[in-house]
CSV table of C-alpha atoms in Angstrom, one decimal:
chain,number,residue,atom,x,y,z
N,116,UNK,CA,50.2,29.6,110.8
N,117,UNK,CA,47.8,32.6,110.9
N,118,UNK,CA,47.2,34.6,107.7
N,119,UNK,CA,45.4,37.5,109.8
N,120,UNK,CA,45.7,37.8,113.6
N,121,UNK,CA,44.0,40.3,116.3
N,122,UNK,CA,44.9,40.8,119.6
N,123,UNK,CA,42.9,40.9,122.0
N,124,UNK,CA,40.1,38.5,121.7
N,125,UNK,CA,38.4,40.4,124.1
N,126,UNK,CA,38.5,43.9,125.7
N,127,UNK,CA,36.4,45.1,128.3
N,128,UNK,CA,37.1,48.8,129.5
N,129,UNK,CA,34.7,51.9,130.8
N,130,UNK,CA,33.5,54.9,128.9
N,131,UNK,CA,35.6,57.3,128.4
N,132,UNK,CA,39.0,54.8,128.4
N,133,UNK,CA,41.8,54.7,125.1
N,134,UNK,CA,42.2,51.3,124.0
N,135,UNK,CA,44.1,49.9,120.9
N,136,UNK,CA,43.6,46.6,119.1
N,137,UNK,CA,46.4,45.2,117.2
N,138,UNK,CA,46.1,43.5,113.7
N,139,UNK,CA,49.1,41.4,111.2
N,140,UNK,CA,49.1,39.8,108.6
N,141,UNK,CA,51.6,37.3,107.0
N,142,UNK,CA,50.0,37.1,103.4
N,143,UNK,CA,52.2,39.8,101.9
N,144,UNK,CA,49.1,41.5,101.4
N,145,UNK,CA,49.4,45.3,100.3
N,146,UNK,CA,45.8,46.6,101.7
N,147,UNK,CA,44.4,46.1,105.3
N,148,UNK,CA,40.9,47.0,106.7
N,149,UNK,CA,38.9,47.7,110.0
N,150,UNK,CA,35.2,46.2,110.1
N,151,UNK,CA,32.6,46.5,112.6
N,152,UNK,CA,30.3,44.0,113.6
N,153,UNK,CA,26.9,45.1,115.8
N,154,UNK,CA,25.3,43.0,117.6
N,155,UNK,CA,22.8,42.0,114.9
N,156,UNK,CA,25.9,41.1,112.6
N,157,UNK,CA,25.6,43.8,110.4
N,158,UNK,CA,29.2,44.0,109.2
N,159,UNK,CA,30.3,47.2,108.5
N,160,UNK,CA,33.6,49.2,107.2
N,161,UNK,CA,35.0,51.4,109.2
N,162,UNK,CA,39.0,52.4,106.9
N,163,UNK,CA,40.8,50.7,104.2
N,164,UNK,CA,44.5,51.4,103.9
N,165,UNK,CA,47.2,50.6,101.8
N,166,UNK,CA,50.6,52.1,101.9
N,167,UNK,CA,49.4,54.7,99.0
N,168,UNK,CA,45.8,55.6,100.3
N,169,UNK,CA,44.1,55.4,103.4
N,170,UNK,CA,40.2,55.7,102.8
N,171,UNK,CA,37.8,56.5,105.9
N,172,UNK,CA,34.2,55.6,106.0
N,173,UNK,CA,32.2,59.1,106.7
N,174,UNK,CA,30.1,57.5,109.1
N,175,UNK,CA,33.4,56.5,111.2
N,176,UNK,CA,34.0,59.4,114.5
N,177,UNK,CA,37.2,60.8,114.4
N,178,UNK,CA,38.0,59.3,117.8
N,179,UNK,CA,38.7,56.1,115.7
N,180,UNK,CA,42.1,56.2,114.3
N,181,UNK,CA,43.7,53.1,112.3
N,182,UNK,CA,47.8,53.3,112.7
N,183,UNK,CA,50.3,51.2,110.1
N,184,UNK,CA,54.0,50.9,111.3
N,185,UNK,CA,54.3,49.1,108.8
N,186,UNK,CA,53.0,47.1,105.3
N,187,UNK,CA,51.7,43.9,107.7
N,188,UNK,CA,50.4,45.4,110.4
N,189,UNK,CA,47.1,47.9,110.8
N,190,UNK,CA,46.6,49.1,114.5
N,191,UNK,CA,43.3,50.6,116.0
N,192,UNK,CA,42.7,53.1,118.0
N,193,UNK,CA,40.4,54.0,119.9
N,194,UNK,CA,39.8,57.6,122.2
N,195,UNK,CA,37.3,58.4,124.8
N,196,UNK,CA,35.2,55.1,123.8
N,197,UNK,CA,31.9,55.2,124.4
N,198,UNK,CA,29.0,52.6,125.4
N,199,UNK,CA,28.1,52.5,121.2
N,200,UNK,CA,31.6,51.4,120.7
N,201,UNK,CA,30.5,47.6,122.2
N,202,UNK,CA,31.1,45.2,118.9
N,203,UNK,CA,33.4,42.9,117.6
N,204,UNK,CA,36.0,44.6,115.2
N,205,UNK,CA,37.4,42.5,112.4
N,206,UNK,CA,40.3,43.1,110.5
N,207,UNK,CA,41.1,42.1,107.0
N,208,UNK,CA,43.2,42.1,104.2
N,209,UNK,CA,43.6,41.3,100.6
N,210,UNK,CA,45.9,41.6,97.5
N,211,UNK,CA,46.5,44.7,95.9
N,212,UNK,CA,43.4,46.4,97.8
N,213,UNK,CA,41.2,45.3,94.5
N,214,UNK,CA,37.7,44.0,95.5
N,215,UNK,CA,38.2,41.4,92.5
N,216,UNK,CA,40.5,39.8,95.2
N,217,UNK,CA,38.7,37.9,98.4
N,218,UNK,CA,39.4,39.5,101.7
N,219,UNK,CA,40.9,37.6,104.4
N,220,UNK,CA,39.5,38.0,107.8
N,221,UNK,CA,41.1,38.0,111.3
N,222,UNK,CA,39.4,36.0,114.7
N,223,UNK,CA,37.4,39.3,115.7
N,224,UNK,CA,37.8,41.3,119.0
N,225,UNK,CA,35.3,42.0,120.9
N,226,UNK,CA,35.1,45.0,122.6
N,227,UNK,CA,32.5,45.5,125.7
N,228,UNK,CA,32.4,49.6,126.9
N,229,UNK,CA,30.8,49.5,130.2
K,28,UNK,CA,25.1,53.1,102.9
K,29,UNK,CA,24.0,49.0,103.1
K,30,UNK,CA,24.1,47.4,99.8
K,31,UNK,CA,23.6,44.1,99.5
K,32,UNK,CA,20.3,42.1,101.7
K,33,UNK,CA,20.1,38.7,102.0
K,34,UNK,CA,17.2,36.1,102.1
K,35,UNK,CA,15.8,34.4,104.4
K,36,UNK,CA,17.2,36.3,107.7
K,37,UNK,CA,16.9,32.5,109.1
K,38,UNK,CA,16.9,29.1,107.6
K,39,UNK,CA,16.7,25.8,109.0
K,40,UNK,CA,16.8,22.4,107.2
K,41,UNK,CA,18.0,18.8,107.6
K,42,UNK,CA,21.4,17.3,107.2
K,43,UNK,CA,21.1,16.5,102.9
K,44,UNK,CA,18.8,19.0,102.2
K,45,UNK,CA,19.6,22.1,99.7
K,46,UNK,CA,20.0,24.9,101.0
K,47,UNK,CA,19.3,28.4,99.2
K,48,UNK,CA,20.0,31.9,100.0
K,49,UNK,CA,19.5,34.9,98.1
K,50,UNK,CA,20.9,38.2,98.2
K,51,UNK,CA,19.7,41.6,96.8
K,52,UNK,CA,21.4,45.0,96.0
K,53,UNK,CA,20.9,48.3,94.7
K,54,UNK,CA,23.8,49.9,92.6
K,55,UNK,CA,26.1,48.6,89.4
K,56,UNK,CA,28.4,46.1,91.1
K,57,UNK,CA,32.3,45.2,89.6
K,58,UNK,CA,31.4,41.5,91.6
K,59,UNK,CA,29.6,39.8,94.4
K,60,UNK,CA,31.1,37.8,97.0
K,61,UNK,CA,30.1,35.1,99.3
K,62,UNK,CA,31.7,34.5,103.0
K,63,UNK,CA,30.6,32.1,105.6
K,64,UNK,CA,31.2,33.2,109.6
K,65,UNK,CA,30.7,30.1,111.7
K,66,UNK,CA,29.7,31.6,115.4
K,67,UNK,CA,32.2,33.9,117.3
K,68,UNK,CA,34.6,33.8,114.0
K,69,UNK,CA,36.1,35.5,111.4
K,70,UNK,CA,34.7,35.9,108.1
K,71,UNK,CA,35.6,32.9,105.1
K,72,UNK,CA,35.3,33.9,101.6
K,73,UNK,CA,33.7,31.4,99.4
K,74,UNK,CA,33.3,32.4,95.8
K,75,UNK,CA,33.3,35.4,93.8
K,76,UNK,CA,31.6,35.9,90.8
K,77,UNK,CA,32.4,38.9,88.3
K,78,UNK,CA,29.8,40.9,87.2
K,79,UNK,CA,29.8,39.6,83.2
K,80,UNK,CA,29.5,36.0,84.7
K,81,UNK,CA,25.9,34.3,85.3
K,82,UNK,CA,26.6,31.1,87.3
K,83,UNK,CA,30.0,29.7,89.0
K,84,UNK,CA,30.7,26.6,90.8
K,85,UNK,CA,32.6,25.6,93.5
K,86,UNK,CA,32.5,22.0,95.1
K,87,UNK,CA,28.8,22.1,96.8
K,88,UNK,CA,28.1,25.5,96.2
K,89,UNK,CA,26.3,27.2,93.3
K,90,UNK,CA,26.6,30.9,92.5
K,91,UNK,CA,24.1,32.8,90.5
K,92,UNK,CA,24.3,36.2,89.1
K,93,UNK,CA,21.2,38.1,88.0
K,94,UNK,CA,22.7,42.0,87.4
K,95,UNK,CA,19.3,42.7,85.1
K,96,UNK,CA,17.8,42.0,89.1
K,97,UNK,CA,20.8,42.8,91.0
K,98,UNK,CA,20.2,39.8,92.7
K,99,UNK,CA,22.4,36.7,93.9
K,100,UNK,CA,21.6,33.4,95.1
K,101,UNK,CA,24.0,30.9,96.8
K,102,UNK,CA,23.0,27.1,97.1
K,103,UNK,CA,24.5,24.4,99.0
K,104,UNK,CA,23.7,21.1,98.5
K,105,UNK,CA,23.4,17.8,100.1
K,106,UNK,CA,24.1,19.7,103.3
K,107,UNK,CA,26.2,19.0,106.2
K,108,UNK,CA,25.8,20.2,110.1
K,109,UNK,CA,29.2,21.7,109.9
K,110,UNK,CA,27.7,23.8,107.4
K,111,UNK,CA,25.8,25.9,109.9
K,112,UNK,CA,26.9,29.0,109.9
K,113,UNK,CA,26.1,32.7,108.9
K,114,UNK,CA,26.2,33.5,105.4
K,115,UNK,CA,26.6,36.8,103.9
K,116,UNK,CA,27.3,38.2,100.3
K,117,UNK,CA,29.5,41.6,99.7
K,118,UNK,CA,29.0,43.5,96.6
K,119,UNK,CA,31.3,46.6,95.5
K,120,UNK,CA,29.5,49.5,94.3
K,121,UNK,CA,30.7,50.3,90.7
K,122,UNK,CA,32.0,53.8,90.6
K,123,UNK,CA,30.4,56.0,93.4
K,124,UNK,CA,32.0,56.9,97.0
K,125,UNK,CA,32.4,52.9,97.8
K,126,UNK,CA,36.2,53.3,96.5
K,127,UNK,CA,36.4,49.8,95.9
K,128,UNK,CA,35.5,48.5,99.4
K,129,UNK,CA,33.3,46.0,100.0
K,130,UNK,CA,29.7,46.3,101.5
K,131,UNK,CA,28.2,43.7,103.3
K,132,UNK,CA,24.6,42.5,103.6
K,133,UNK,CA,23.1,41.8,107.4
K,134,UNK,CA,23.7,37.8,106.1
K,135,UNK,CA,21.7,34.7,106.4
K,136,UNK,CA,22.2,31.9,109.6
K,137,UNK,CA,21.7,29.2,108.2
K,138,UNK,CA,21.0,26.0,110.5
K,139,UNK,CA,21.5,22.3,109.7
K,140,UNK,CA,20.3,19.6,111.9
K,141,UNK,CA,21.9,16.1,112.0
């Protein structure tokens, strides 16, 4: 059984495409997250969300968009992408959206903008 | 903004050996967190360790907390290949714009040889 799961595995798609990456989680978690990974791994944090609060990193364009239909599932989209977009995205999620609580993380998807 | 760094960017060492990783940061943290990503995975948390709390243990790894340095290190001992992996800590910034969320260092890969 998977706690966290991402589909796709991999998306490949040209500049200027809208794609959308899917995310659940079967923990009963209360607080999901988006992460991006660049090719020299640094792991970055893109939104948290809960169903109260949903907290943007600045540095994130507004042509990412994270969508919730519901308390187990945290959708991304993504407009217009661009070449700078390439990196695997990681969702998470963890209890009561505490950081005294560990985060559990999904496969990855990696997304290549050509 | 990047908060935690670790130490060495690369390390290689022989099936039995220790291995030790270290991990800096910059602001007040609530805890520190260790994950391991074996290659083209998700992230696996390890071990947490609060910020009032100077050393924790969990099977083969050792934790230590230096807040007076803002500094972590993580040791594994008696190493095993399957133990190769990347190796990264997360801190939350105490109060400021982090909200809670965890930042991630660029991590350690860690290689051991059978």
């Amino acid at each position: 059984d998977t706690a966290v799961s991402q589909t796709p595995k991999y998306l490949v798609t040209q500049m200027g495409n809208d794609k959308s990456i899917k995310c659940e989680q079967n923990l009963g978690h209360d607080t999901m997250y988006w992460y991006k990974q660049d090719s020299k791994k640094f792991l970055k944090i893109m939104f948290s969300y809960n169903n109260k609060e949903l907290i943007i990193n600045e540095t994130v364009p507004n042509r990412f968009s994270p969508k919730s239909p519901d308390k187990a599932h945290l959708n991304l989209h993504i407009n217009s992408l661009e070449l700078g977009d390439s990196a695997v995205y990681f969702c998470a999620s963890s209890l009561r959206g505490f950081s005294y609580n560990e985060q559990f993380f999904g496969p990855g998807t990696r997304l290549t903008v050509l | 903004s990047q908060q935690g760094e670790e130490d060495p960017q690369a390390l290689s060492i022989q099936e039995g050996e220790n291995a030790t990783m270290n991990c800096s940061y910059k602001t007040s943290i609530n805890n520190l967190q260790w994950y391991r990503q074996n290659s083209g995975r998700g992230l696996v948390h390890l071990i947490l360790i609060r910020s009032n709390e100077r050393e924790k243990h969990s099977g083969r790894l050792r934790v230590t907390l230096d807040t007076s340095k803002k500094s972590s290190s993580l040791l594994i001992t008696a190493s095993r290949a399957a133990d190769t992996a990347s190796y990264f800590c997360a801190t939350d910034a105490r109060g400021g714009g982090s909200q809670g969320n965890l930042i991630f260092g660029k991590g350690t890969k860690l290689s051991v040889k059978p």
